[in-house]
Coordinates of C-alpha atoms in Angstrom, one line a residue:
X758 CA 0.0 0.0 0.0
X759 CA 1.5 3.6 -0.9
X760 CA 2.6 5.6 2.0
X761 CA 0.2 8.5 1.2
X762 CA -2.6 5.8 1.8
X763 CA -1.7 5.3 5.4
X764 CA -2.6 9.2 6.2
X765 CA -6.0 9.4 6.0
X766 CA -7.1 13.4 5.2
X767 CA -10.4 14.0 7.4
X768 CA -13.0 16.2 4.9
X769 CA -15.6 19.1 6.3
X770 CA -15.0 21.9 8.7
X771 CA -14.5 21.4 12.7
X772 CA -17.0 23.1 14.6
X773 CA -15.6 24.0 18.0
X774 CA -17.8 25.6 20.9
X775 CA -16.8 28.9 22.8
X776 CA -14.8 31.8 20.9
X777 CA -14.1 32.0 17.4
X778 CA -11.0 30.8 16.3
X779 CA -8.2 33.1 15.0
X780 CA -6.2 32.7 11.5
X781 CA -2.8 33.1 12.4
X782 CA -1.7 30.1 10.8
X783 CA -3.3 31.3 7.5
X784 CA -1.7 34.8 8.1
X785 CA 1.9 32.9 8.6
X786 CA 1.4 31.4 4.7
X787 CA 0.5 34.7 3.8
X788 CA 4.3 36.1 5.0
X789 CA 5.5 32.9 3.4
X790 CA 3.7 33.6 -0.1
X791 CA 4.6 37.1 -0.1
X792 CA 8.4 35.3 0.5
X793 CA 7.8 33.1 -2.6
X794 CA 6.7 36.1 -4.5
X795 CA 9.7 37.6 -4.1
X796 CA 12.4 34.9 -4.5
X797 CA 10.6 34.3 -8.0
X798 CA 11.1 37.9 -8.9
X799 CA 14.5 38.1 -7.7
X800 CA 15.4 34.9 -9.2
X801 CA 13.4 35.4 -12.9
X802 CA 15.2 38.9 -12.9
X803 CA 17.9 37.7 -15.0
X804 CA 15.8 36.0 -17.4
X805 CA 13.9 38.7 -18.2
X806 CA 17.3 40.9 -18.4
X807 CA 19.3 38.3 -19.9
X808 CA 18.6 40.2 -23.6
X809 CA 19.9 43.1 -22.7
X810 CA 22.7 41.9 -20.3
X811 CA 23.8 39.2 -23.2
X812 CA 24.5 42.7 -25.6
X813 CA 26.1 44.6 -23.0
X814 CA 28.7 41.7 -21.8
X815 CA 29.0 40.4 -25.2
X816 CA 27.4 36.8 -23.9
X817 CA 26.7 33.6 -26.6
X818 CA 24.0 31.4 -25.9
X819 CA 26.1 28.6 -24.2
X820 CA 27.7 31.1 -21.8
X821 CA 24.1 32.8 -20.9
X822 CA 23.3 29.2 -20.1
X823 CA 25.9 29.0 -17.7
X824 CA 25.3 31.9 -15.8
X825 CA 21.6 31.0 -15.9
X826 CA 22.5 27.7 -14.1
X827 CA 25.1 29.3 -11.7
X828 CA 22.3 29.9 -9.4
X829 CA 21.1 26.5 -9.3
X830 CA 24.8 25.2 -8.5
X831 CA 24.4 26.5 -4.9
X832 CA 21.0 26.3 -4.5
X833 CA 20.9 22.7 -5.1
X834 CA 24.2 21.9 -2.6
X835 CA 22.7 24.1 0.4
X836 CA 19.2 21.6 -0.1
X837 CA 19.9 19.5 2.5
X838 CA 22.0 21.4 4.7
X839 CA 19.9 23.7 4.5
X840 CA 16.7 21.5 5.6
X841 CA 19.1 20.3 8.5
X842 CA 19.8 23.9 9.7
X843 CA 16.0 24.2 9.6
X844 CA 15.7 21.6 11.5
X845 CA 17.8 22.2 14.0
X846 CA 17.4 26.3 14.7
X847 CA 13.7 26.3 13.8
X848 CA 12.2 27.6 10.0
X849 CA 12.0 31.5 11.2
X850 CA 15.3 32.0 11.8
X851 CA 16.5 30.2 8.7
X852 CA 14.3 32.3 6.5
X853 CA 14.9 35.4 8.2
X854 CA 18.5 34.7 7.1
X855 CA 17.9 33.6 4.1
X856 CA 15.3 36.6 3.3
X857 CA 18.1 38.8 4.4
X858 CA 20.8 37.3 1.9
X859 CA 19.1 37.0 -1.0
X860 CA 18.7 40.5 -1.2
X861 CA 21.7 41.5 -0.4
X862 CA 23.5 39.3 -3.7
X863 CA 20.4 40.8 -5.9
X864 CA 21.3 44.0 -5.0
X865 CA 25.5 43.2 -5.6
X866 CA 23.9 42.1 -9.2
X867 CA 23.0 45.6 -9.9
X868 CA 27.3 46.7 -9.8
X869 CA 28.4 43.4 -12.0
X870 CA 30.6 44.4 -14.3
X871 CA 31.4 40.8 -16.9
X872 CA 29.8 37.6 -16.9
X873 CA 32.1 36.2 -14.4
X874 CA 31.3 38.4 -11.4
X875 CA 27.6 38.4 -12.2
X876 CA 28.2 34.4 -12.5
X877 CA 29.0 35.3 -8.8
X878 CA 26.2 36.8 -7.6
X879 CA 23.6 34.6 -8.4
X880 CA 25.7 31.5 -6.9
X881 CA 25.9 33.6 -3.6
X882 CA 21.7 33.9 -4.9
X883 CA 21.2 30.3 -5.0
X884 CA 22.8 29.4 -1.5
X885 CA 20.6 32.2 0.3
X886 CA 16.9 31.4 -1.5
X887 CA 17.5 27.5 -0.9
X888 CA 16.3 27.3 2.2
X889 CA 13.1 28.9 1.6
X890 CA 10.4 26.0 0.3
X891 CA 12.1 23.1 2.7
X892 CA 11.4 25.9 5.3
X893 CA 8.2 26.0 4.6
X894 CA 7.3 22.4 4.1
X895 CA 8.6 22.8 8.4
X896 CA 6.0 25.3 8.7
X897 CA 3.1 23.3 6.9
X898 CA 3.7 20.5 9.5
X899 CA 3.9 22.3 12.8
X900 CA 1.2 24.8 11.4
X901 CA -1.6 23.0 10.1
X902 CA -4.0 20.1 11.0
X903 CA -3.3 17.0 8.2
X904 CA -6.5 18.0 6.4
X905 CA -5.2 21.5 5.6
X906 CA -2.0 20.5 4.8
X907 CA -2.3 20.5 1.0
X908 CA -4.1 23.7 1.0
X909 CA -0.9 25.5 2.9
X910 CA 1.2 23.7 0.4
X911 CA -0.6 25.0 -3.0
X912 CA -0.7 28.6 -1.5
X913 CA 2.6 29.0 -0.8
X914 CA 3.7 27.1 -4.0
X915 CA 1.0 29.5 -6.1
X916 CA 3.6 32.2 -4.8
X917 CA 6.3 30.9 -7.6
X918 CA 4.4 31.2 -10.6
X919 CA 2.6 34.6 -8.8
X920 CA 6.3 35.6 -8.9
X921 CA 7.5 34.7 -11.6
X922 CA 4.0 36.2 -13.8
X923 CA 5.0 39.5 -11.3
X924 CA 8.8 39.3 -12.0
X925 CA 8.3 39.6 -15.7
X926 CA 6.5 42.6 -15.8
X927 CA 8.0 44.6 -13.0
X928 CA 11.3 43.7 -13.7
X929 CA 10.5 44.9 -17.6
X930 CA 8.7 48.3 -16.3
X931 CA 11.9 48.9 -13.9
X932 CA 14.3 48.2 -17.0
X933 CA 12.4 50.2 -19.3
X934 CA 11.6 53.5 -16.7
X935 CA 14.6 53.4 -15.2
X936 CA 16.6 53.2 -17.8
X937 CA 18.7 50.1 -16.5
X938 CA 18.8 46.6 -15.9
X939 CA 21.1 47.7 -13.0
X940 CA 18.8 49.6 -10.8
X941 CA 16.3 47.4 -11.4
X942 CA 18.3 44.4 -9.4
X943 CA 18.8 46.8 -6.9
X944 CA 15.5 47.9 -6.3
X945 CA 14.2 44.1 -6.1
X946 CA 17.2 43.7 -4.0
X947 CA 16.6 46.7 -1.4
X948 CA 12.2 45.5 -1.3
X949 CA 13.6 41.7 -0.3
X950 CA 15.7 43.2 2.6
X951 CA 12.8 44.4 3.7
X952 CA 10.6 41.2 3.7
X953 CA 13.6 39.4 6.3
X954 CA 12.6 42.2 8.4
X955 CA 8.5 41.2 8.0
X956 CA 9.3 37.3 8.7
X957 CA 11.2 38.1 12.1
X958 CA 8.5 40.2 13.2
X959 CA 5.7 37.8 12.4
X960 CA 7.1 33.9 11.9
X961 CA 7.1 31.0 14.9
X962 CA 8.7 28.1 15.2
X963 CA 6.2 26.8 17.7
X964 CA 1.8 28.0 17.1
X965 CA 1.5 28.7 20.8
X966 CA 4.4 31.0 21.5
X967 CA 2.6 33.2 19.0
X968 CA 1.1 36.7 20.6
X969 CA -1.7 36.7 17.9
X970 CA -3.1 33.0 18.4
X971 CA -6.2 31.6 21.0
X972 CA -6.8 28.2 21.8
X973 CA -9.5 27.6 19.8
X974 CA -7.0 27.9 16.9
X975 CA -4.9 25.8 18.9
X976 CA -7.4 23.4 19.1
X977 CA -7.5 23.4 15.2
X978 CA -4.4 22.8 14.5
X979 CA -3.8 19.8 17.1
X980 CA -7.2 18.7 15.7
X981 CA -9.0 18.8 19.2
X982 CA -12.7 17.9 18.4
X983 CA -12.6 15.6 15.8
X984 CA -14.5 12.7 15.7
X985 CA -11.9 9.5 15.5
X986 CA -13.5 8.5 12.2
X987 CA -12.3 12.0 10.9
X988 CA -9.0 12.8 12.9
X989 CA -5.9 11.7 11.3
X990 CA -4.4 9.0 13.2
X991 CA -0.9 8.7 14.1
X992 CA 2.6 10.7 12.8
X993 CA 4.4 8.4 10.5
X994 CA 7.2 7.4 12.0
X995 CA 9.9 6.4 9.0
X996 CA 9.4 6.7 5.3
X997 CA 10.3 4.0 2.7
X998 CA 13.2 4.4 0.5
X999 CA 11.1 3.4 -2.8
X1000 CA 8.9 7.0 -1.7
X1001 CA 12.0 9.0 -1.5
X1002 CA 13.4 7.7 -4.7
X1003 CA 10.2 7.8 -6.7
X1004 CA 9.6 12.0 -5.0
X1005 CA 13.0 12.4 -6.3
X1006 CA 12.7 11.4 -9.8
X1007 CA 9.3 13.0 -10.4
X1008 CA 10.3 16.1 -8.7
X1009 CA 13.5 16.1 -11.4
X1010 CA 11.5 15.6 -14.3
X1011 CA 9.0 18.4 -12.9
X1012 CA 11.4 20.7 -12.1
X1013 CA 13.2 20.7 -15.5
X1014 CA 10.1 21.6 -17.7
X1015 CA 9.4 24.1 -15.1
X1016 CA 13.3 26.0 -14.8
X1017 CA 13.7 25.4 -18.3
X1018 CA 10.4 27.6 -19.1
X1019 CA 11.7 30.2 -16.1
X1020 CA 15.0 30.7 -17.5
X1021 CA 14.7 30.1 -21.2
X1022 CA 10.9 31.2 -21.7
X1023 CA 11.7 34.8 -22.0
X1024 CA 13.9 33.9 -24.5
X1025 CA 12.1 31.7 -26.4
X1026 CA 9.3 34.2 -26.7
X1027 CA 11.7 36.9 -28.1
X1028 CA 13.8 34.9 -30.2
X1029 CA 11.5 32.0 -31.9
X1030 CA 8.4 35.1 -31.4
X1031 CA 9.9 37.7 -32.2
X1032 CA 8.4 39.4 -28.9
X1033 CA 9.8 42.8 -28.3
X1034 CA 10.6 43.3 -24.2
X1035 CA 7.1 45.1 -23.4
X1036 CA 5.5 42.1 -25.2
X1037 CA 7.8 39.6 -23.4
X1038 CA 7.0 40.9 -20.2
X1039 CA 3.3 40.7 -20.5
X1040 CA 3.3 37.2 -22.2
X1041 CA 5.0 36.3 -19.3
X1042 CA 3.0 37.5 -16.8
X1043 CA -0.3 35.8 -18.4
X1044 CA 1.8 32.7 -18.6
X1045 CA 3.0 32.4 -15.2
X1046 CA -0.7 33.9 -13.9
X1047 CA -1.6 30.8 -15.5
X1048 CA 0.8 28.8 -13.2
X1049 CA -0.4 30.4 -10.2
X1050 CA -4.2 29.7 -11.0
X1051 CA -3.4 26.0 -11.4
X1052 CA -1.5 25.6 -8.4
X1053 CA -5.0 26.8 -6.6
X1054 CA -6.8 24.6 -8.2
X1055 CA -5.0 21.8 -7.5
X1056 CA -5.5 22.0 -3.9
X1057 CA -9.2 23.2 -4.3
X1058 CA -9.8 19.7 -6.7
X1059 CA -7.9 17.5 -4.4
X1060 CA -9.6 18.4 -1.3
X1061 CA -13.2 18.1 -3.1
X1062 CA -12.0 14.7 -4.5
X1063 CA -10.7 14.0 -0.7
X1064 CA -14.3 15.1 0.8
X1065 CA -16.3 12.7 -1.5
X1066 CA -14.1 9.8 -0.6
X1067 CA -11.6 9.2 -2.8
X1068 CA -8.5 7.8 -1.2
X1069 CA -5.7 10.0 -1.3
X1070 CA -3.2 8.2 -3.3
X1071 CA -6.0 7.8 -6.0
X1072 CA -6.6 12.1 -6.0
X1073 CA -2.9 12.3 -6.2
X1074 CA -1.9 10.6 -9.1
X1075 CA -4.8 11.0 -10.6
X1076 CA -4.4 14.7 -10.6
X1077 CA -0.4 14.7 -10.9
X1078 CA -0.8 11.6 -13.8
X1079 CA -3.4 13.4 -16.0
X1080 CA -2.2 17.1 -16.0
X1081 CA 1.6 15.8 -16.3
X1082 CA 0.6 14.1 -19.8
X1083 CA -1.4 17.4 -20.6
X1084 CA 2.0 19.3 -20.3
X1085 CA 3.8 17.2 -22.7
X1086 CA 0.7 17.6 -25.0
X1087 CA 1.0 21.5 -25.0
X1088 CA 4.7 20.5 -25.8
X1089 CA 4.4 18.1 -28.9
X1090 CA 1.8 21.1 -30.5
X1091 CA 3.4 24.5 -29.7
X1092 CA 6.1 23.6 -32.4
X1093 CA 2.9 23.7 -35.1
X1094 CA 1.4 26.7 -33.8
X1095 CA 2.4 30.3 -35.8
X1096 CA 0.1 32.8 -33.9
X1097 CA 1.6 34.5 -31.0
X1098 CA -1.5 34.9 -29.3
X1099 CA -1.7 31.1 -29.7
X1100 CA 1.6 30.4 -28.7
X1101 CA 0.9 32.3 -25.8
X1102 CA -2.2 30.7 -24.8
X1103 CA -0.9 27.3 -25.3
X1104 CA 2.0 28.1 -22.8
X1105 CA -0.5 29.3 -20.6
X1106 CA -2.0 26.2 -20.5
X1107 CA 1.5 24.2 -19.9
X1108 CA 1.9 26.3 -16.7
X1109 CA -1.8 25.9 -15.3
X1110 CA -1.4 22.1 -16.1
X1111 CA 2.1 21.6 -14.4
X1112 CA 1.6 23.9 -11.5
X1113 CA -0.7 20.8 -10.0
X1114 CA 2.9 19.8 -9.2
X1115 CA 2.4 21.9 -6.3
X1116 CA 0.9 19.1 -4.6
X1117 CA 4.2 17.7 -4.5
X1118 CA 4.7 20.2 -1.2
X1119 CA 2.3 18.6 0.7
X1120 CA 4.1 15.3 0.4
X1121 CA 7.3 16.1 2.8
X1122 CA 4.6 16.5 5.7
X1123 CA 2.2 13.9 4.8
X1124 CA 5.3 11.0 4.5
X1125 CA 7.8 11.8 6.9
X1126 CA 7.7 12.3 10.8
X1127 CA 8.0 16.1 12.0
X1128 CA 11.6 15.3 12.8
X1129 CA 12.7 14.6 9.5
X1130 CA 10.5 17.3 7.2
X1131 CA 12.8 19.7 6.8
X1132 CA 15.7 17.4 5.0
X1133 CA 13.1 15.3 3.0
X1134 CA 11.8 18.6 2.0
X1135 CA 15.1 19.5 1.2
X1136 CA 15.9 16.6 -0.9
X1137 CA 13.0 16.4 -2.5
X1138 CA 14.2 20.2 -3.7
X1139 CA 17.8 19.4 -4.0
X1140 CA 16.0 17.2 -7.1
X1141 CA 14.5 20.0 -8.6
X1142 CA 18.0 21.9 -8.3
X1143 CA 20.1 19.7 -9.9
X1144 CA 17.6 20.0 -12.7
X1145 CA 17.8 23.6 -12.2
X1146 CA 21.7 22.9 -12.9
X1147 CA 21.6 21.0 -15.7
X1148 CA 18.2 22.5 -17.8
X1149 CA 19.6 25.6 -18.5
X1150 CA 23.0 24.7 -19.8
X1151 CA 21.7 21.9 -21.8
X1152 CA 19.4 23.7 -23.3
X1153 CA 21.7 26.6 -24.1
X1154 CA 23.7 23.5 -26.3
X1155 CA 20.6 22.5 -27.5
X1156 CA 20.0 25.6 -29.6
X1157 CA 23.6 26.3 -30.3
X1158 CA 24.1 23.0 -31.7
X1159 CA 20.8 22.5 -33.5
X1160 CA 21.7 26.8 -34.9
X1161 CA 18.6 27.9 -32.5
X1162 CA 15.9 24.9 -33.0
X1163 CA 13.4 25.6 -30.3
X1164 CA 11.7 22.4 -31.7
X1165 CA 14.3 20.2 -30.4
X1166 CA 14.0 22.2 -26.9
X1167 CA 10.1 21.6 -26.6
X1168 CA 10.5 18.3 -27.5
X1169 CA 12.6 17.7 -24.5
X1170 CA 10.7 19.6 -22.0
X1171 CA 7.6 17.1 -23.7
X1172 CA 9.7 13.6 -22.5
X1173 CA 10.8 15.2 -19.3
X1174 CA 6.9 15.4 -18.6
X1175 CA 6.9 12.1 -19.1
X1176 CA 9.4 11.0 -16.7
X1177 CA 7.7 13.1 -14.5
X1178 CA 4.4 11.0 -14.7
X1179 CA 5.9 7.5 -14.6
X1180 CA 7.6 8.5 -11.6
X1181 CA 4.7 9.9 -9.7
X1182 CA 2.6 7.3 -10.2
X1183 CA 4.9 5.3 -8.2
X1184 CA 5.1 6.9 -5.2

């Protein structure tokens, strides 16, 4: 029987006597959205400038590639130290940290001078935004009852396609009004400073050291009132190897379809579209809106499906299964589509479809004992970085060796959704 079987997910609403509860566990995953929002925009900021940056440093395809990927190098190496630091100081102060660092490499950005020393920066990028999603995986299980446990993972994953839809047109209205691709990064920088300062002030490590929480919430989140047939039952208390290697493989093939897209998409849409930076930055934004929307829904479907008593395995690779071969069907057909607009909208639907992968969040929580969340959620993303490592570069030798065929790079992206399914429907 598959591990996500054993965790039964209780469906309706609890209905507790005396005062009403309070949100504050809702208001946390708003902080940690609004902290996903911004590591996108940060971390899409080069994509979108990457025209403009390749003319000014002289840069060919298979060197932008590199520096593209630079940021994954660290990001994927600090995974699981970085889950084990979480684990071991508690999720605010590692992201209060982190929050803090990031912004201080985007801001360096802004002063680069070559490829080499912006290479720099967005290594010294990667190893301060890692711990962010492992971080909050830590704050999904201490946070919320079982059965809102894929809710809190969907919102704060909706964040990264919020970001990255946000990242491409902000970061295109800074370039273009300022003037400068330089004061843009520093801007983006100086806001994310800013944020640390927000997740000190408001972030716990444990729900009833908060000053804003009551006990009814308490109650809610320790799932106090529950009838048996509806609590969850116990923590698990290991997690089976074939789990780990199965959330590794489908996060990998996930995650290079979706950092391929982030870092090559703006590309894509100005070299094979013919997209001028105004255009790119909208058709970005719909097509990572698009993203966010479908990482909403997933949660929204998968709870219905949950509440009419469908086992959860079944609603998860259901879900994960169908939209995953939709994404490599968008794929195989953008190559035969010549309208823009169409293009546009079929991308659209690539990102709505793959950002069910979102579910994927919930799975750190729902597998592994509260000990051990932070480093599978850090392994699980330490996956996704590698591909973060390798899509960008490979890609950048796609195109150079096939003289720019986009073709060849979509049909990648389409058997990498493949892998992605297989892999899932083995957990």
């Amino acid at each position: 029987m598959s591990e996500i079987e054993q965790q039964p997910v209780a469906a309706g609403r609890v209905e507790l006597k005396g005062k009403a509860a309070t949100n504050v566990r809702w208001y946390i995953f708003v902080v940690v959205f609004l902290l996903v929002v911004i590591n996108m925009v940060d971390r899409t900021a080069l994509s979108i400038a990457m025209p403009s940056i390749a003319a000014e440093f002289s840069l060919g395809p298979a060197m932008q590639g590199l520096i593209l990927s630079s940021f994954f190098w660290s990001y994927a190496l600090m995974q699981i130290p970085g889950g084990m630091l979480i684990d071991r100081f508690g999720a605010r102060s590692v992201i209060t940290v982190s929050t803090l660092g990031w912004g201080i490499f985007q801001t360096i950005a802004g002063f680069t001078t070559g490829g080499i020393s912006l290479l720099l920066t967005r290594i010294g990028l990667g190893a301060a935004e890692a711990p962010l999603f492992p971080a909050g995986a830590k704050l999904n299980s201490i946070w919320l009852s079982k059965r809102e446990r894929a809710r809190g993972a969907v919102f704060m994953d909706s964040g990264a396609p919020l970001g990255a839809a946000i990242g491409g047109v902000l970061i295109s209205w800074l370039i273009l009004t300022l003037g400068s691709w330089r004061l843009a990064f520093i801007v983006a920088g100086l806001v994310t400073i800013l944020l640390g300062w927000l997740a000190w002030r408001y972030l716990r490590d444990n729900p009833s050291t908060h000053p804003g929480i009551n006990a009814t919430e308490m109650d809610i989140i320790n799932e106090v009132g529950q009838p048996k047939s509806e609590a969850t039952e116990s923590e698990p208390t290991e997690i089976l190897r074939r789990s780990i290697v199965s959330l590794v493989a489908g996060r990998a093939g996930w995650a290079m379809i979706n950092f391929g897209l982030l870092t090559w998409g703006p590309s894509y849409l100005a070299q094979a579209r013919n997209f001028n930076l105004k255009e790119m930055g909208g058709a970005t934004f719909v097509i990572f809106l698009a993203g966010m929307l479908g990482s909403l829904a997933s949660g929204f479907v998968a709870d219905k499906m949950v509440a009419a008593g469908f086992k959860r395995s079944v609603v998860y690779k259901l879900l994960l299964g169908i939209t995953g071969l939709g994404v490599a069907a968008t794929f195989i057909a953008l190559p035969h589509v010549s309208s823009p607009v169409a293009a546009v909208a079929l991308l659209s639907a690539t990102l709505f479809l793959l950002y069910f992968g979102s579910l994927y969040w919930s799975l750190p929580s729902i597998l592994a004992p509260k000990s051990r969340v932070g480093v599978i959620g850090g392994t699980m993303n330490f996956a996704g970085s590698v591909s973060g490592i390798i899509v960008p570069i490979l890609t950048g030798f796609i195109l150079q060796w096939t003289g720019g065929s986009y073709g060849t790079v979509l049909g990648f992206f389409a058997g990498c959704a493949v892998v992605y399914v297989i892999a899932t429907l083995t957990i």
